[in-house]
């Protein structure tokens, strides 16, 4: 299945992170082939930081690690869904989820 993953022109795929128990959407970030490999191998979530242009181990500095429960791919193989147990807030603002603001 990993061979079917469709990365974009920059070698990235969106990864939606969801709480495995509550199903609350926690965040969205991007993975490249290396961060996906590390996520699968370690059981902890890794991303590719587009701004810093480097691998990003979620929770490495904050302690708010995300342990992978399940890793899914959508029907087009161009978006990942990562179900996790999160050790703390997902958002860098301290909010539990990055989606805490309403547009209307």
GROMACS .gro file of N, CA, C and O in nm:
model
  416
    1UNK      N    1   0.082  -0.120   0.000
    1UNK     CA    2   0.000   0.000   0.000
    1UNK      C    3   0.086   0.126   0.000
    1UNK      O    4   0.049   0.225  -0.060
    2UNK      N    5   0.200   0.124   0.070
    2UNK     CA    6   0.286   0.242   0.074
    2UNK      C    7   0.331   0.284  -0.066
    2UNK      O    8   0.351   0.402  -0.092
    3UNK      N    9   0.345   0.188  -0.155
    3UNK     CA   10   0.388   0.218  -0.292
    3UNK      C   11   0.281   0.293  -0.371
    3UNK      O   12   0.312   0.351  -0.475
    4UNK      N   13   0.158   0.290  -0.323
    4UNK     CA   14   0.047   0.356  -0.393
    4UNK      C   15   0.028   0.502  -0.350
    4UNK      O   16  -0.051   0.573  -0.409
    5UNK      N   17   0.098   0.544  -0.247
    5UNK     CA   18   0.084   0.681  -0.195
    5UNK      C   19   0.118   0.781  -0.305
    5UNK      O   20   0.220   0.770  -0.371
    6UNK      N   21   0.031   0.881  -0.320
    6UNK     CA   22   0.051   0.984  -0.421
    6UNK      C   23   0.093   1.114  -0.353
    6UNK      O   24   0.012   1.183  -0.293
    7UNK      N   25   0.222   1.144  -0.365
    7UNK     CA   26   0.275   1.268  -0.312
    7UNK      C   27   0.255   1.379  -0.415
    7UNK      O   28   0.247   1.353  -0.535
    8UNK      N   29   0.248   1.504  -0.368
    8UNK     CA   30   0.232   1.616  -0.460
    8UNK      C   31   0.366   1.648  -0.528
    8UNK      O   32   0.465   1.577  -0.508
    9UNK      N   33   0.369   1.754  -0.606
    9UNK     CA   34   0.489   1.792  -0.681
    9UNK      C   35   0.608   1.822  -0.589
    9UNK      O   36   0.723   1.814  -0.633
   10UNK      N   37   0.581   1.855  -0.463
   10UNK     CA   38   0.687   1.883  -0.366
   10UNK      C   39   0.725   1.759  -0.285
   10UNK      O   40   0.802   1.769  -0.188
   11UNK      N   41   0.666   1.646  -0.318
   11UNK     CA   42   0.696   1.522  -0.246
   11UNK      C   43   0.624   1.512  -0.113
   11UNK      O   44   0.669   1.441  -0.024
   12UNK      N   45   0.511   1.582  -0.100
   12UNK     CA   46   0.437   1.586   0.027
   12UNK      C   47   0.297   1.529   0.012
   12UNK      O   48   0.239   1.531  -0.097
   13UNK      N   49   0.242   1.483   0.123
   13UNK     CA   50   0.104   1.436   0.129
   13UNK      C   51   0.041   1.494   0.257
   13UNK      O   52   0.104   1.493   0.363
   14UNK      N   53  -0.083   1.549   0.247
   14UNK     CA   54  -0.150   1.598   0.368
   14UNK      C   55  -0.179   1.483   0.464
   14UNK      O   56  -0.217   1.373   0.420
   15UNK      N   57  -0.164   1.510   0.592
   15UNK     CA   58  -0.192   1.411   0.695
   15UNK      C   59  -0.284   1.475   0.800
   15UNK      O   60  -0.244   1.569   0.868
   16UNK      N   61  -0.404   1.424   0.808
   16UNK     CA   62  -0.501   1.471   0.906
   16UNK      C   63  -0.485   1.385   1.031
   16UNK      O   64  -0.486   1.262   1.023
   17UNK      N   65  -0.469   1.449   1.146
   17UNK     CA   66  -0.449   1.377   1.271
   17UNK      C   67  -0.577   1.385   1.352
   17UNK      O   68  -0.630   1.494   1.376
   18UNK      N   69  -0.624   1.268   1.394
   18UNK     CA   70  -0.752   1.257   1.465
   18UNK      C   71  -0.731   1.178   1.593
   18UNK      O   72  -0.656   1.080   1.596
   19UNK      N   73  -0.799   1.220   1.700
   19UNK     CA   74  -0.795   1.147   1.826
   19UNK      C   75  -0.862   1.011   1.805
   19UNK      O   76  -0.976   1.005   1.759
   20UNK      N   77  -0.794   0.904   1.836
   20UNK     CA   78  -0.845   0.769   1.812
   20UNK      C   79  -0.969   0.738   1.895
   20UNK      O   80  -1.055   0.662   1.852
   21UNK      N   81  -0.980   0.798   2.012
   21UNK     CA   82  -1.094   0.769   2.101
   21UNK      C   83  -1.214   0.860   2.072
   21UNK      O   84  -1.325   0.813   2.052
   22UNK      N   85  -1.191   0.991   2.068
   22UNK     CA   86  -1.302   1.086   2.054
   22UNK      C   87  -1.336   1.117   1.909
   22UNK      O   88  -1.442   1.172   1.882
   23UNK      N   89  -1.245   1.086   1.817
   23UNK     CA   90  -1.257   1.116   1.674
   23UNK      C   91  -1.247   1.266   1.644
   23UNK      O   92  -1.273   1.311   1.533
   24UNK      N   93  -1.206   1.345   1.742
   24UNK     CA   94  -1.186   1.488   1.721
   24UNK      C   95  -1.066   1.510   1.629
   24UNK      O   96  -0.962   1.447   1.646
   25UNK      N   97  -1.081   1.599   1.530
   25UNK     CA   98  -0.970   1.632   1.442
   25UNK      C   99  -0.875   1.723   1.520
   25UNK      O  100  -0.915   1.829   1.568
   26UNK      N  101  -0.750   1.681   1.534
   26UNK     CA  102  -0.654   1.755   1.614
   26UNK      C  103  -0.571   1.853   1.532
   26UNK      O  104  -0.547   1.965   1.575
   27UNK      N  105  -0.529   1.812   1.414
   27UNK     CA  106  -0.441   1.897   1.334
   27UNK      C  107  -0.429   1.842   1.193
   27UNK      O  108  -0.473   1.731   1.165
   28UNK      N  109  -0.365   1.920   1.108
   28UNK     CA  110  -0.330   1.876   0.975
   28UNK      C  111  -0.189   1.927   0.947
   28UNK      O  112  -0.157   2.041   0.977
   29UNK      N  113  -0.107   1.841   0.893
   29UNK     CA  114   0.030   1.879   0.855
   29UNK      C  115   0.067   1.793   0.734
   29UNK      O  116  -0.016   1.719   0.683
   30UNK      N  117   0.191   1.804   0.691
   30UNK     CA  118   0.234   1.731   0.573
   30UNK      C  119   0.341   1.629   0.609
   30UNK      O  120   0.423   1.652   0.697
   31UNK      N  121   0.338   1.518   0.537
   31UNK     CA  122   0.442   1.416   0.549
   31UNK      C  123   0.510   1.402   0.413
   31UNK      O  124   0.448   1.424   0.309
   32UNK      N  125   0.638   1.365   0.419
   32UNK     CA  126   0.708   1.321   0.299
   32UNK      C  127   0.736   1.172   0.318
   32UNK      O  128   0.697   1.112   0.420
   33UNK      N  129   0.804   1.109   0.224
   33UNK     CA  130   0.829   0.966   0.234
   33UNK      C  131   0.909   0.931   0.361
   33UNK      O  132   0.881   0.830   0.427
   34UNK      N  133   1.004   1.016   0.396
   34UNK     CA  134   1.087   0.989   0.514
   34UNK      C  135   1.007   1.001   0.644
   34UNK      O  136   1.019   0.917   0.733
   35UNK      N  137   0.925   1.104   0.656
   35UNK     CA  138   0.846   1.119   0.779
   35UNK      C  139   0.740   1.009   0.790
   35UNK      O  140   0.713   0.961   0.900
   36UNK      N  141   0.686   0.965   0.677
   36UNK     CA  142   0.592   0.853   0.680
   36UNK      C  143   0.664   0.726   0.724
   36UNK      O  144   0.613   0.651   0.808
   37UNK      N  145   0.783   0.702   0.671
   37UNK     CA  146   0.861   0.585   0.711
   37UNK      C  147   0.890   0.587   0.861
   37UNK      O  148   0.872   0.487   0.932
   38UNK      N  149   0.933   0.703   0.912
   38UNK     CA  150   0.962   0.716   1.056
   38UNK      C  151   0.837   0.697   1.141
   38UNK      O  152   0.844   0.636   1.248
   39UNK      N  153   0.726   0.748   1.094
   39UNK     CA  154   0.599   0.731   1.167
   39UNK      C  155   0.564   0.583   1.178
   39UNK      O  156   0.528   0.534   1.285
   40UNK      N  157   0.578   0.511   1.068
   40UNK     CA  158   0.547   0.368   1.067
   40UNK      C  159   0.646   0.291   1.155
   40UNK      O  160   0.606   0.206   1.234
   41UNK      N  161   0.774   0.323   1.145
   41UNK     CA  162   0.877   0.251   1.221
   41UNK      C  163   0.873   0.277   1.370
   41UNK      O  164   0.896   0.187   1.450
   42UNK      N  165   0.848   0.403   1.410
   42UNK     CA  166   0.855   0.438   1.552
   42UNK      C  167   0.720   0.432   1.624
   42UNK      O  168   0.717   0.426   1.746
   43UNK      N  169   0.611   0.438   1.548
   43UNK     CA  170   0.479   0.441   1.610
   43UNK      C  171   0.445   0.578   1.668
   43UNK      O  172   0.346   0.594   1.738
   44UNK      N  173   0.529   0.676   1.640
   44UNK     CA  174   0.504   0.815   1.680
   44UNK      C  175   0.499   0.900   1.554
   44UNK      O  176   0.562   0.868   1.453
   45UNK      N  177   0.425   1.011   1.560
   45UNK     CA  178   0.401   1.091   1.440
   45UNK      C  179   0.519   1.181   1.407
   45UNK      O  180   0.571   1.251   1.493
   46UNK      N  181   0.558   1.176   1.281
   46UNK     CA  182   0.662   1.262   1.224
   46UNK      C  183   0.602   1.335   1.104
   46UNK      O  184   0.520   1.279   1.032
   47UNK      N  185   0.643   1.460   1.084
   47UNK     CA  186   0.596   1.539   0.971
   47UNK      C  187   0.716   1.600   0.899
   47UNK      O  188   0.829   1.592   0.945
   48UNK      N  189   0.686   1.666   0.788
   48UNK     CA  190   0.784   1.749   0.719
   48UNK      C  191   0.741   1.893   0.740
   48UNK      O  192   0.629   1.931   0.707
   49UNK      N  193   0.828   1.973   0.798
   49UNK     CA  194   0.799   2.115   0.819
   49UNK      C  195   0.830   2.191   0.691
   49UNK      O  196   0.947   2.199   0.650
   50UNK      N  197   0.728   2.246   0.628
   50UNK     CA  198   0.748   2.321   0.504
   50UNK      C  199   0.821   2.452   0.531
   50UNK      O  200   0.901   2.496   0.450
   51UNK      N  201   0.798   2.513   0.645
   51UNK     CA  202   0.863   2.642   0.676
   51UNK      C  203   1.010   2.623   0.714
   51UNK      O  204   1.095   2.700   0.672
   52UNK      N  205   1.040   2.521   0.793
   52UNK     CA  206   1.178   2.498   0.837
   52UNK      C  207   1.256   2.406   0.742
   52UNK      O  208   1.376   2.390   0.756
   53UNK      N  209   1.183   2.340   0.653
   53UNK     CA  210   1.245   2.247   0.557
   53UNK      C  211   1.324   2.137   0.629
   53UNK      O  212   1.439   2.108   0.596
   54UNK      N  213   1.256   2.076   0.729
   54UNK     CA  214   1.320   1.968   0.803
   54UNK      C  215   1.216   1.874   0.862
   54UNK      O  216   1.098   1.911   0.874
   55UNK      N  217   1.260   1.755   0.900
   55UNK     CA  218   1.171   1.661   0.968
   55UNK      C  219   1.129   1.718   1.103
   55UNK      O  220   1.207   1.789   1.167
   56UNK      N  221   1.008   1.685   1.144
   56UNK     CA  222   0.952   1.737   1.267
   56UNK      C  223   0.887   1.620   1.343
   56UNK      O  224   0.792   1.561   1.295
   57UNK      N  225   0.943   1.586   1.456
   57UNK     CA  226   0.889   1.480   1.542
   57UNK      C  227   0.789   1.544   1.636
   57UNK      O  228   0.827   1.616   1.729
   58UNK      N  229   0.662   1.521   1.613
   58UNK     CA  230   0.556   1.587   1.690
   58UNK      C  231   0.574   1.558   1.839
   58UNK      O  232   0.578   1.443   1.881
   59UNK      N  233   0.586   1.665   1.916
   59UNK     CA  234   0.598   1.654   2.061
   59UNK      C  235   0.740   1.645   2.112
   59UNK      O  236   0.762   1.639   2.233
   60UNK      N  237   0.838   1.646   2.023
   60UNK     CA  238   0.978   1.632   2.066
   60UNK      C  239   1.020   1.744   2.160
   60UNK      O  240   1.095   1.721   2.254
   61UNK      N  241   0.971   1.866   2.137
   61UNK     CA  242   1.008   1.977   2.226
   61UNK      C  243   0.902   2.003   2.333
   61UNK      O  244   0.936   2.039   2.444
   62UNK      N  245   0.775   1.981   2.301
   62UNK     CA  246   0.667   2.011   2.396
   62UNK      C  247   0.635   1.894   2.488
   62UNK      O  248   0.575   1.913   2.594
   63UNK      N  249   0.671   1.774   2.447
   63UNK     CA  250   0.634   1.656   2.525
   63UNK      C  251   0.497   1.601   2.487
   63UNK      O  252   0.454   1.499   2.539
   64UNK      N  253   0.429   1.670   2.397
   64UNK     CA  254   0.293   1.629   2.356
   64UNK      C  255   0.299   1.531   2.239
   64UNK      O  256   0.250   1.557   2.130
   65UNK      N  257   0.361   1.416   2.266
   65UNK     CA  258   0.379   1.314   2.164
   65UNK      C  259   0.244   1.260   2.117
   65UNK      O  260   0.147   1.262   2.191
   66UNK      N  261   0.244   1.213   1.994
   66UNK     CA  262   0.126   1.148   1.938
   66UNK      C  263   0.163   1.006   1.900
   66UNK      O  264   0.245   0.984   1.812
   67UNK      N  265   0.104   0.908   1.971
   67UNK     CA  266   0.127   0.766   1.944
   67UNK      C  267   0.025   0.718   1.841
   67UNK      O  268  -0.095   0.737   1.860
   68UNK      N  269   0.073   0.656   1.736
   68UNK     CA  270  -0.013   0.611   1.628
   68UNK      C  271  -0.091   0.486   1.669
   68UNK      O  272  -0.034   0.389   1.718
   69UNK      N  273  -0.222   0.492   1.651
   69UNK     CA  274  -0.310   0.378   1.673
   69UNK      C  275  -0.342   0.312   1.539
   69UNK      O  276  -0.342   0.190   1.527
   70UNK      N  277  -0.365   0.396   1.439
   70UNK     CA  278  -0.399   0.347   1.306
   70UNK      C  279  -0.358   0.451   1.203
   70UNK      O  280  -0.362   0.572   1.230
   71UNK      N  281  -0.317   0.404   1.087
   71UNK     CA  282  -0.276   0.492   0.978
   71UNK      C  283  -0.356   0.452   0.855
   71UNK      O  284  -0.347   0.338   0.810
   72UNK      N  285  -0.436   0.546   0.804
   72UNK     CA  286  -0.522   0.517   0.690
   72UNK      C  287  -0.486   0.607   0.572
   72UNK      O  288  -0.429   0.714   0.590
   73UNK      N  289  -0.524   0.563   0.454
   73UNK     CA  290  -0.507   0.642   0.332
   73UNK      C  291  -0.643   0.650   0.264
   73UNK      O  292  -0.721   0.555   0.269
   74UNK      N  293  -0.674   0.765   0.204
   74UNK     CA  294  -0.804   0.780   0.139
   74UNK      C  295  -0.809   0.704   0.007
   74UNK      O  296  -0.710   0.647  -0.038
   75UNK      N  297  -0.926   0.703  -0.055
   75UNK     CA  298  -0.951   0.625  -0.176
   75UNK      C  299  -0.863   0.665  -0.294
   75UNK      O  300  -0.833   0.582  -0.380
   76UNK      N  301  -0.818   0.790  -0.298
   76UNK     CA  302  -0.730   0.837  -0.405
   76UNK      C  303  -0.582   0.823  -0.370
   76UNK      O  304  -0.496   0.855  -0.451
   77UNK      N  305  -0.553   0.779  -0.249
   77UNK     CA  306  -0.417   0.761  -0.198
   77UNK      C  307  -0.338   0.892  -0.197
   77UNK      O  308  -0.216   0.891  -0.208
   78UNK      N  309  -0.410   1.006  -0.178
   78UNK     CA  310  -0.341   1.135  -0.175
   78UNK      C  311  -0.362   1.214  -0.046
   78UNK      O  312  -0.325   1.330  -0.037
   79UNK      N  313  -0.420   1.149   0.054
   79UNK     CA  314  -0.436   1.209   0.187
   79UNK      C  315  -0.430   1.098   0.291
   79UNK      O  316  -0.488   0.991   0.272
   80UNK      N  317  -0.360   1.126   0.401
   80UNK     CA  318  -0.350   1.030   0.510
   80UNK      C  319  -0.438   1.071   0.626
   80UNK      O  320  -0.460   1.190   0.650
   81UNK      N  321  -0.487   0.974   0.699
   81UNK     CA  322  -0.559   0.995   0.824
   81UNK      C  323  -0.482   0.919   0.932
   81UNK      O  324  -0.463   0.797   0.920
   82UNK      N  325  -0.436   0.991   1.033
   82UNK     CA  326  -0.355   0.931   1.138
   82UNK      C  327  -0.435   0.937   1.268
   82UNK      O  328  -0.461   1.045   1.321
   83UNK      N  329  -0.477   0.822   1.316
   83UNK     CA  330  -0.549   0.814   1.443
   83UNK      C  331  -0.448   0.794   1.553
   83UNK      O  332  -0.361   0.705   1.544
   84UNK      N  333  -0.456   0.879   1.657
   84UNK     CA  334  -0.352   0.882   1.759
   84UNK      C  335  -0.409   0.886   1.901
   84UNK      O  336  -0.525   0.921   1.922
   85UNK      N  337  -0.322   0.853   1.994
   85UNK     CA  338  -0.340   0.887   2.135
   85UNK      C  339  -0.242   1.000   2.158
   85UNK      O  340  -0.121   0.985   2.136
   86UNK      N  341  -0.293   1.116   2.198
   86UNK     CA  342  -0.210   1.235   2.213
   86UNK      C  343  -0.180   1.260   2.360
   86UNK      O  344  -0.270   1.255   2.444
   87UNK      N  345  -0.054   1.288   2.389
   87UNK     CA  346  -0.010   1.310   2.528
   87UNK      C  347  -0.049   1.448   2.580
   87UNK      O  348  -0.032   1.476   2.698
   88UNK      N  349  -0.098   1.535   2.493
   88UNK     CA  350  -0.134   1.670   2.535
   88UNK      C  351  -0.190   1.746   2.417
   88UNK      O  352  -0.229   1.687   2.316
   89UNK      N  353  -0.195   1.878   2.428
   89UNK     CA  354  -0.250   1.960   2.320
   89UNK      C  355  -0.177   1.936   2.188
   89UNK      O  356  -0.055   1.918   2.186
   90UNK      N  357  -0.252   1.939   2.080
   90UNK     CA  358  -0.194   1.922   1.946
   90UNK      C  359  -0.145   2.056   1.891
   90UNK      O  360  -0.051   2.061   1.814
   91UNK      N  361  -0.210   2.164   1.930
   91UNK     CA  362  -0.180   2.295   1.873
   91UNK      C  363  -0.066   2.365   1.946
   91UNK      O  364  -0.056   2.358   2.069
   92UNK      N  365   0.016   2.436   1.871
   92UNK     CA  366   0.128   2.511   1.931
   92UNK      C  367   0.080   2.624   2.022
   92UNK      O  368   0.156   2.675   2.103
   93UNK      N  369  -0.051   2.661   2.012
   93UNK     CA  370  -0.106   2.766   2.098
   93UNK      C  371  -0.144   2.713   2.236
   93UNK      O  372  -0.178   2.791   2.324
   94UNK      N  373  -0.140   2.580   2.251
   94UNK     CA  374  -0.181   2.518   2.377
   94UNK      C  375  -0.323   2.465   2.373
   94UNK      O  376  -0.366   2.398   2.467
   95UNK      N  377  -0.394   2.492   2.264
   95UNK     CA  378  -0.530   2.437   2.248
   95UNK      C  379  -0.521   2.288   2.218
   95UNK      O  380  -0.424   2.241   2.158
   96UNK      N  381  -0.622   2.214   2.259
   96UNK     CA  382  -0.624   2.069   2.234
   96UNK      C  383  -0.618   2.037   2.086
   96UNK      O  384  -0.552   1.944   2.044
   97UNK      N  385  -0.687   2.115   2.005
   97UNK     CA  386  -0.692   2.096   1.861
   97UNK      C  387  -0.653   2.226   1.791
   97UNK      O  388  -0.675   2.334   1.845
   98UNK      N  389  -0.599   2.214   1.673
   98UNK     CA  390  -0.568   2.334   1.594
   98UNK      C  391  -0.694   2.397   1.537
   98UNK      O  392  -0.692   2.512   1.493
   99UNK      N  393  -0.805   2.321   1.538
   99UNK     CA  394  -0.931   2.370   1.481
   99UNK      C  395  -1.024   2.419   1.591
   99UNK      O  396  -1.137   2.372   1.606
  100UNK      N  397  -0.978   2.517   1.668
  100UNK     CA  398  -1.058   2.570   1.779
  100UNK      C  399  -1.129   2.699   1.746
  100UNK      O  400  -1.206   2.751   1.827
  101UNK      N  401  -1.107   2.755   1.627
  101UNK     CA  402  -1.169   2.883   1.588
  101UNK      C  403  -1.279   2.861   1.485
  101UNK      O  404  -1.260   2.785   1.391
  102UNK      N  405  -1.390   2.930   1.505
  102UNK     CA  406  -1.502   2.922   1.411
  102UNK      C  407  -1.497   3.040   1.314
  102UNK      O  408  -1.470   3.152   1.354
  103UNK      N  409  -1.523   3.013   1.187
  103UNK     CA  410  -1.533   3.121   1.089
  103UNK      C  411  -1.666   3.192   1.100
  103UNK      O  412  -1.676   3.312   1.078
  104UNK      N  413  -1.771   3.117   1.132
  104UNK     CA  414  -1.905   3.176   1.152
  104UNK      C  415  -1.986   3.089   1.243
  104UNK      O  416  -1.954   2.976   1.270
   0.00000   0.00000   0.00000
